[in-house]
Coordinates of C-alpha atoms and ligand atoms in Angstrom, one line a residue:
X1 CA -29.9 -48.6 6.6
X2 CA -28.7 -52.2 6.8
X3 CA -25.5 -51.1 5.0
X4 CA -24.6 -48.8 7.9
X5 CA -25.9 -45.4 6.9
X6 CA -26.7 -42.9 9.7
X7 CA -29.9 -41.9 8.0
X8 CA -31.7 -41.3 4.7
X9 CA -31.8 -38.1 2.7
X10 CA -34.8 -37.6 0.5
X11 CA -34.7 -35.1 -2.3
X12 CA -38.1 -33.5 -3.0
X13 CA -38.4 -31.6 -6.3
X14 CA -41.6 -29.9 -7.5
X15 CA -40.9 -29.4 -11.3
X16 CA -40.8 -25.6 -10.8
X17 CA -38.0 -24.7 -8.4
X18 CA -36.0 -27.4 -10.3
X19 CA -37.1 -29.0 -13.6
X20 CA -37.3 -32.5 -12.2
X21 CA -40.3 -33.9 -10.4
X22 CA -39.8 -36.5 -7.6
X23 CA -42.1 -37.5 -4.8
X24 CA -44.6 -36.1 -2.4
X25 CA -45.4 -36.6 1.3
X26 CA -47.2 -40.0 0.7
X27 CA -43.9 -41.6 -0.5
X28 CA -42.1 -40.2 2.5
X29 CA -44.8 -41.7 4.7
X30 CA -44.2 -45.1 3.1
X31 CA -40.4 -44.7 3.7
X32 CA -41.1 -43.8 7.3
X33 CA -43.3 -46.9 7.6
X34 CA -40.6 -49.1 6.1
X35 CA -37.8 -47.8 8.4
X36 CA -39.6 -46.5 11.5
X37 CA -36.4 -45.7 13.5
X38 CA -34.3 -44.2 10.7
X39 CA -33.2 -40.6 10.7
X40 CA -34.9 -38.9 7.8
X41 CA -33.6 -35.7 6.3
X42 CA -35.9 -34.1 3.8
X43 CA -34.5 -31.6 1.2
X44 CA -37.2 -29.4 -0.3
X45 CA -36.3 -28.1 -3.7
X46 CA -39.7 -26.5 -4.1
X47 CA -41.1 -23.0 -4.7
X48 CA -43.2 -23.0 -1.6
X49 CA -41.4 -24.8 1.3
X50 CA -43.6 -22.9 3.7
X51 CA -46.6 -24.9 2.4
X52 CA -44.9 -28.3 2.2
X53 CA -42.6 -28.4 5.2
X54 CA -45.5 -29.2 7.6
X55 CA -46.8 -31.9 5.3
X56 CA -43.4 -33.6 5.2
X57 CA -43.1 -33.3 8.9
X58 CA -46.5 -35.0 9.3
X59 CA -45.2 -37.7 7.0
X60 CA -42.1 -38.4 9.1
X61 CA -39.3 -36.0 8.5
X62 CA -36.8 -35.4 11.3
X63 CA -35.0 -32.5 9.5
X64 CA -36.3 -30.2 6.9
X65 CA -33.9 -28.4 4.6
X66 CA -35.3 -25.6 2.6
X67 CA -33.5 -23.4 0.0
X68 CA -32.4 -19.9 0.7
X69 CA -33.4 -19.1 -2.9
X70 CA -37.0 -20.2 -2.4
X71 CA -39.4 -17.3 -2.9
X72 CA -41.2 -17.5 0.5
X73 CA -40.8 -16.1 4.1
X74 CA -37.8 -18.1 5.1
X75 CA -37.7 -17.0 8.7
X76 CA -41.3 -17.9 9.3
X77 CA -40.8 -21.3 7.6
X78 CA -37.7 -22.1 9.7
X79 CA -39.6 -21.2 12.8
X80 CA -42.6 -23.3 11.9
X81 CA -40.3 -26.3 11.4
X82 CA -38.9 -25.9 14.8
X83 CA -42.3 -25.2 16.4
X84 CA -43.3 -28.7 15.1
X85 CA -40.3 -30.1 17.1
X86 CA -38.0 -30.8 14.1
X87 CA -34.6 -29.6 12.9
X88 CA -34.5 -26.8 10.4
X89 CA -31.8 -26.0 7.8
X90 CA -31.1 -23.7 4.9
X91 CA -29.5 -24.9 1.7
X92 CA -27.2 -22.9 -0.6
X93 CA -27.1 -23.5 -4.4
X94 CA -23.6 -23.6 -5.9
X95 CA -23.9 -19.9 -7.1
X96 CA -25.3 -18.6 -3.8
X97 CA -22.8 -17.0 -1.4
X98 CA -22.5 -17.9 2.3
X99 CA -23.5 -14.3 3.1
X100 CA -27.1 -15.2 1.9
X101 CA -27.5 -16.8 5.4
X102 CA -27.1 -13.5 7.2
X103 CA -29.9 -12.9 9.6
X104 CA -31.0 -16.6 9.8
X105 CA -28.2 -18.2 11.9
X106 CA -30.3 -18.3 15.1
X107 CA -33.0 -20.2 13.3
X108 CA -30.8 -22.9 11.9
X109 CA -29.7 -26.4 13.1
X110 CA -27.9 -27.2 9.8
X111 CA -26.6 -25.6 6.6
X112 CA -26.6 -27.7 3.4
X113 CA -24.0 -26.8 0.8
X114 CA -24.9 -28.0 -2.7
X115 CA -21.9 -29.2 -4.7
X116 CA -23.9 -29.8 -7.9
X117 CA -26.7 -27.8 -9.4
X118 CA -29.9 -29.2 -7.8
X119 CA -32.3 -31.2 -9.8
X120 CA -30.7 -34.4 -11.0
X121 CA -28.5 -37.1 -9.5
X122 CA -25.2 -38.3 -10.9
X123 CA -23.5 -34.9 -11.6
X124 CA -19.8 -34.1 -11.0
X125 CA -18.7 -32.5 -7.8
X126 CA -18.2 -28.7 -7.9
X127 CA -14.9 -28.0 -6.2
X128 CA -15.6 -24.4 -5.0
X129 CA -18.1 -25.9 -2.5
X130 CA -15.1 -26.9 -0.3
X131 CA -14.2 -23.2 0.3
X132 CA -17.8 -22.5 1.1
X133 CA -17.8 -25.3 3.7
X134 CA -14.6 -23.9 5.3
X135 CA -16.1 -20.4 5.5
X136 CA -19.2 -21.7 7.1
X137 CA -17.3 -23.9 9.6
X138 CA -15.4 -20.8 10.7
X139 CA -18.5 -18.5 10.9
X140 CA -21.1 -20.9 12.3
X141 CA -19.1 -23.7 14.1
X142 CA -22.1 -24.8 16.2
X143 CA -24.2 -25.8 13.2
X144 CA -24.2 -29.1 11.3
X145 CA -22.7 -28.6 7.8
X146 CA -24.0 -31.1 5.3
X147 CA -22.9 -31.5 1.7
X148 CA -24.9 -32.8 -1.2
X149 CA -23.9 -33.6 -4.8
X150 CA -21.1 -35.7 -6.3
X151 CA -20.1 -37.1 -2.9
X152 CA -17.9 -40.2 -2.8
X153 CA -15.2 -41.3 -0.3
X154 CA -12.7 -38.9 -2.0
X155 CA -14.8 -35.7 -2.3
X156 CA -16.4 -36.5 1.0
X157 CA -13.0 -36.6 2.7
X158 CA -12.2 -33.1 1.2
X159 CA -15.5 -31.7 2.5
X160 CA -14.9 -33.3 5.9
X161 CA -11.4 -31.8 6.1
X162 CA -13.0 -28.4 5.4
X163 CA -15.5 -28.8 8.2
X164 CA -18.5 -30.7 6.8
X165 CA -19.9 -33.3 9.3
X166 CA -22.8 -34.7 7.3
X167 CA -22.1 -36.4 3.9
X168 CA -25.0 -37.0 1.6
X169 CA -24.2 -39.5 -1.0
X170 CA -26.4 -41.1 -3.7
X171 CA -24.9 -42.4 -6.9
X172 CA -21.6 -43.4 -5.4
X173 CA -23.3 -45.7 -2.9
X174 CA -26.1 -47.0 -5.1
X175 CA -23.6 -47.8 -7.9
X176 CA -21.0 -49.4 -5.6
X177 CA -20.4 -53.1 -5.8
X178 CA -21.1 -53.4 -2.0
X179 CA -22.9 -50.5 -0.3
X180 CA -21.7 -51.6 3.1
X181 CA -18.0 -51.4 2.0
X182 CA -18.6 -48.0 0.3
X183 CA -20.2 -46.5 3.4
X184 CA -17.5 -47.9 5.6
X185 CA -14.8 -46.5 3.3
X186 CA -16.5 -43.1 3.1
X187 CA -16.8 -42.9 6.9
X188 CA -13.2 -44.0 7.5
X189 CA -11.8 -41.5 5.0
X190 CA -14.0 -38.6 6.3
X191 CA -13.1 -39.3 9.9
X192 CA -9.4 -39.5 9.1
X193 CA -9.6 -36.2 7.1
X194 CA -11.4 -34.4 10.0
X195 CA -8.7 -35.5 12.5
X196 CA -5.8 -34.4 10.2
Ligands
ZN1 ZN1 -30.5 -33.3 -1.3

């Protein structure tokens, strides 16, 4: 946050929906305690987001992003997130078409486009995500469009030009020589790309 990020994005993986296993609500609670005023976006890559969304909200999430591919009642889960006063979003895996969001638009604050296969950090950016962002920006212009996976200043600018307004970057920032410079460069390139 001191390097100039707008917020933190926390990837939650359950070892079933994706093979990797990350952290549970207690770790998010510790993050919230460490950065009480930071915007926290929580991305649930789990089989039962309906069970876990309330727990992560209680732990401090501002936005909860669930997967359209999760085998649960998506509409009820999105409604429950909003009933708890938080922002709700659906996430699309790389192979999932934009049309999978049909019927849910009224329940959404944000759509997250995955530009890697979810589960591990450090993967290369999948280019066809840019077309998906453009299609979403045309169809649902009132929603935030975020993008996750292989985002750096260059891929971030292409996503921003297509209509993404939330760039989620991990490896490119954590491996940068200076995170403050890397965030500033990403922001400048993305804002320039959106204007042009
Ligand atoms: Zn994520």
